[in-house]
Protein backbone atom coordinates (compact mmCIF):
# COMPACT_ATOMS: atom_id res chain seq x y z
CA UNK A 1 138.28 -148.27 -236.47
CA UNK A 2 136.00 -149.20 -233.59
CA UNK A 3 136.04 -152.41 -231.58
CA UNK A 4 133.52 -152.34 -228.71
CA UNK A 5 134.72 -153.90 -225.48
CA UNK A 6 131.82 -155.77 -223.83
CA UNK A 7 131.05 -154.36 -220.39
CA UNK A 8 133.73 -151.65 -220.62
CA UNK A 9 132.06 -148.76 -222.45
CA UNK A 10 128.87 -148.44 -220.34
CA UNK A 11 126.74 -148.21 -223.49
CA UNK A 12 128.46 -145.04 -224.78
CA UNK A 13 131.01 -145.76 -227.51
CA UNK A 14 134.23 -143.91 -226.77
CA UNK A 15 135.09 -143.75 -230.47
CA UNK A 16 132.90 -143.94 -233.53
CA UNK A 17 133.27 -146.12 -236.64
CA UNK A 18 134.19 -144.61 -240.01
CA UNK A 19 130.59 -145.01 -241.21
CA UNK A 20 129.45 -142.54 -238.52
CA UNK A 21 131.77 -139.82 -239.85
CA UNK A 22 130.90 -140.66 -243.47
CA UNK A 23 127.21 -140.04 -242.72
CA UNK A 24 128.07 -136.71 -241.06
CA UNK A 25 130.34 -135.74 -243.99
CA UNK A 26 127.63 -136.53 -246.54
CA UNK A 27 125.08 -134.53 -244.54
CA UNK A 28 127.28 -131.43 -244.20
CA UNK A 29 129.19 -131.70 -247.49
CA UNK A 30 127.49 -128.76 -249.22
CA UNK A 31 126.59 -126.85 -246.05
CA UNK A 32 129.98 -126.38 -244.38
CA UNK A 33 133.55 -125.91 -245.49
CA UNK A 34 135.53 -125.87 -242.23
CA UNK A 35 135.53 -128.52 -239.52
CA UNK A 36 137.21 -128.33 -236.12
CA UNK A 37 138.10 -131.63 -234.44
CA UNK A 38 138.34 -131.03 -230.71
CA UNK A 39 140.63 -133.56 -229.04
CA UNK A 40 141.52 -133.90 -225.38
CA UNK A 41 144.27 -135.61 -223.51
CA UNK A 42 146.09 -132.76 -221.83
CA UNK A 43 148.09 -131.90 -224.93
CA UNK A 44 149.65 -135.31 -225.52
CA UNK A 45 147.71 -137.97 -227.32
CA UNK A 46 148.63 -141.61 -227.19
CA UNK A 47 149.70 -143.30 -230.44
CA UNK A 48 146.35 -145.05 -231.03
CA UNK A 49 144.41 -141.85 -230.32
CA UNK A 50 146.57 -139.86 -232.73
CA UNK A 51 146.06 -142.55 -235.41
CA UNK A 52 142.31 -142.37 -234.90
CA UNK A 53 142.20 -138.56 -235.11
CA UNK A 54 144.34 -138.65 -238.28
CA UNK A 55 141.96 -141.19 -239.84
CA UNK A 56 138.94 -139.01 -239.05
CA UNK A 57 140.79 -135.96 -240.40
CA UNK A 58 141.72 -137.81 -243.63
CA UNK A 59 138.15 -139.04 -244.09
CA UNK A 60 136.72 -135.52 -243.68
CA UNK A 61 139.33 -134.06 -246.03
CA UNK A 62 138.37 -136.66 -248.64
CA UNK A 63 134.91 -135.04 -248.63
CA UNK A 64 136.45 -131.62 -249.28
CA UNK A 65 136.43 -130.18 -245.75
CA UNK A 66 139.20 -127.99 -244.38
CA UNK A 67 140.01 -129.66 -241.05
CA UNK A 68 141.58 -127.95 -238.05
CA UNK A 69 142.60 -129.96 -234.99
CA UNK A 70 142.03 -128.15 -231.70
CA UNK A 71 144.30 -129.92 -229.23
CA UNK A 72 145.76 -129.25 -225.81
CA UNK A 73 143.26 -126.61 -224.73
CA UNK A 74 141.72 -126.32 -221.28
CA UNK A 75 138.76 -128.77 -220.99
CA UNK A 76 136.49 -125.95 -219.76
CA UNK A 77 137.35 -123.88 -222.84
CA UNK A 78 136.70 -126.91 -225.08
CA UNK A 79 133.36 -127.44 -223.32
CA UNK A 80 132.26 -123.82 -223.92
CA UNK A 81 133.52 -123.91 -227.53
CA UNK A 82 131.59 -127.07 -228.35
CA UNK A 83 128.43 -126.11 -226.46
CA UNK A 84 128.13 -122.96 -228.59
CA UNK A 85 128.91 -124.62 -231.93
CA UNK A 86 126.28 -123.95 -234.59
CA UNK A 87 126.82 -127.51 -235.84
CA UNK A 88 128.06 -130.17 -233.42
CA UNK A 89 128.65 -133.86 -234.15
CA UNK A 90 129.70 -135.70 -230.97
CA UNK A 91 132.67 -138.00 -231.26
CA UNK A 92 132.03 -140.35 -228.38
CA UNK A 93 132.32 -140.81 -224.67
CA UNK A 94 130.54 -139.20 -221.77
CA UNK A 95 132.06 -135.72 -222.24
CA UNK A 96 130.65 -135.40 -225.77
CA UNK A 97 127.33 -136.80 -224.57
CA UNK A 98 127.05 -134.00 -221.99
CA UNK A 99 128.23 -131.39 -224.54
CA UNK A 100 125.62 -132.51 -227.08
CA UNK A 101 122.86 -132.20 -224.48
CA UNK A 102 123.93 -128.66 -223.52
CA UNK A 103 124.53 -127.73 -227.17
CA UNK A 104 120.96 -128.66 -228.10
CA UNK A 105 119.62 -126.59 -225.20
CA UNK A 106 121.65 -123.54 -226.27
CA UNK A 107 121.66 -123.83 -230.07
CA UNK A 108 118.75 -126.13 -230.89
CA UNK A 109 118.33 -129.57 -232.45
CA UNK A 110 121.36 -130.93 -234.28
CA UNK A 111 121.88 -133.57 -236.97
CA UNK A 112 123.15 -136.80 -235.41
CA UNK A 113 124.71 -139.47 -237.64
CA UNK A 114 123.51 -142.19 -235.25
CA UNK A 115 119.85 -141.15 -235.45
CA UNK A 116 117.25 -142.11 -238.00
CA UNK A 117 115.09 -139.60 -239.84
CA UNK A 118 111.37 -139.92 -239.15
CA UNK A 119 109.65 -138.76 -242.35
CA UNK A 120 106.17 -138.95 -240.82
CA UNK A 121 107.03 -136.35 -238.16
CA UNK A 122 109.67 -134.49 -240.22
CA UNK A 123 112.09 -134.60 -237.32
CA UNK A 124 115.09 -136.52 -236.13
CA UNK A 125 114.24 -139.40 -233.84
CA UNK A 126 116.90 -140.97 -231.64
CA UNK A 127 117.80 -144.53 -232.54
CA UNK A 128 118.01 -145.17 -228.78
CA UNK A 129 116.27 -143.30 -225.95
CA UNK A 130 118.12 -140.24 -224.61
CA UNK A 131 119.57 -140.28 -221.12
CA UNK A 132 118.47 -137.26 -219.15
CA UNK A 133 121.51 -135.53 -217.69
CA UNK A 134 120.15 -132.08 -216.87
CA UNK A 135 117.36 -131.86 -214.32
CA UNK A 136 115.80 -135.27 -214.94
CA UNK A 137 112.32 -133.84 -215.58
CA UNK A 138 111.48 -136.78 -217.84
CA UNK A 139 111.43 -134.65 -221.01
CA UNK A 140 113.74 -135.84 -223.75
CA UNK A 141 112.88 -133.00 -226.14
CA UNK A 142 113.73 -129.47 -224.93
CA UNK A 143 111.28 -128.06 -227.51
CA UNK A 144 108.37 -129.71 -225.68
CA UNK A 145 108.86 -127.34 -222.72
């Protein structure tokens, strides 16, 4: 599934391992029925990318989700679509990182399979510190004002 390349991914995994999608599937299993996988690449995916998307699709289907692949759309349209999603699980890479930041500002906090649940505060706490991309005011939680 995912083989990190030292020094090549700048700390943001471009793809996620199967365990990441399994955690998301278990979390949303009884809350959602339909899933949309948004894939880029100007309408033509490379063989490895198509294999990866098919594996993610198969994994989600095994949990009972209806999976639609949204492919070949304008990146700006994909950005708007994902930023407004009620539930958004980022796949990987810088584009999804930016989308997840904007999505949380527009929609609110989201479940993240790569975060740990803090039972003492009853909130999701990032496993790693967030990178501020919008404004750089030093606030990692939009709810803190």
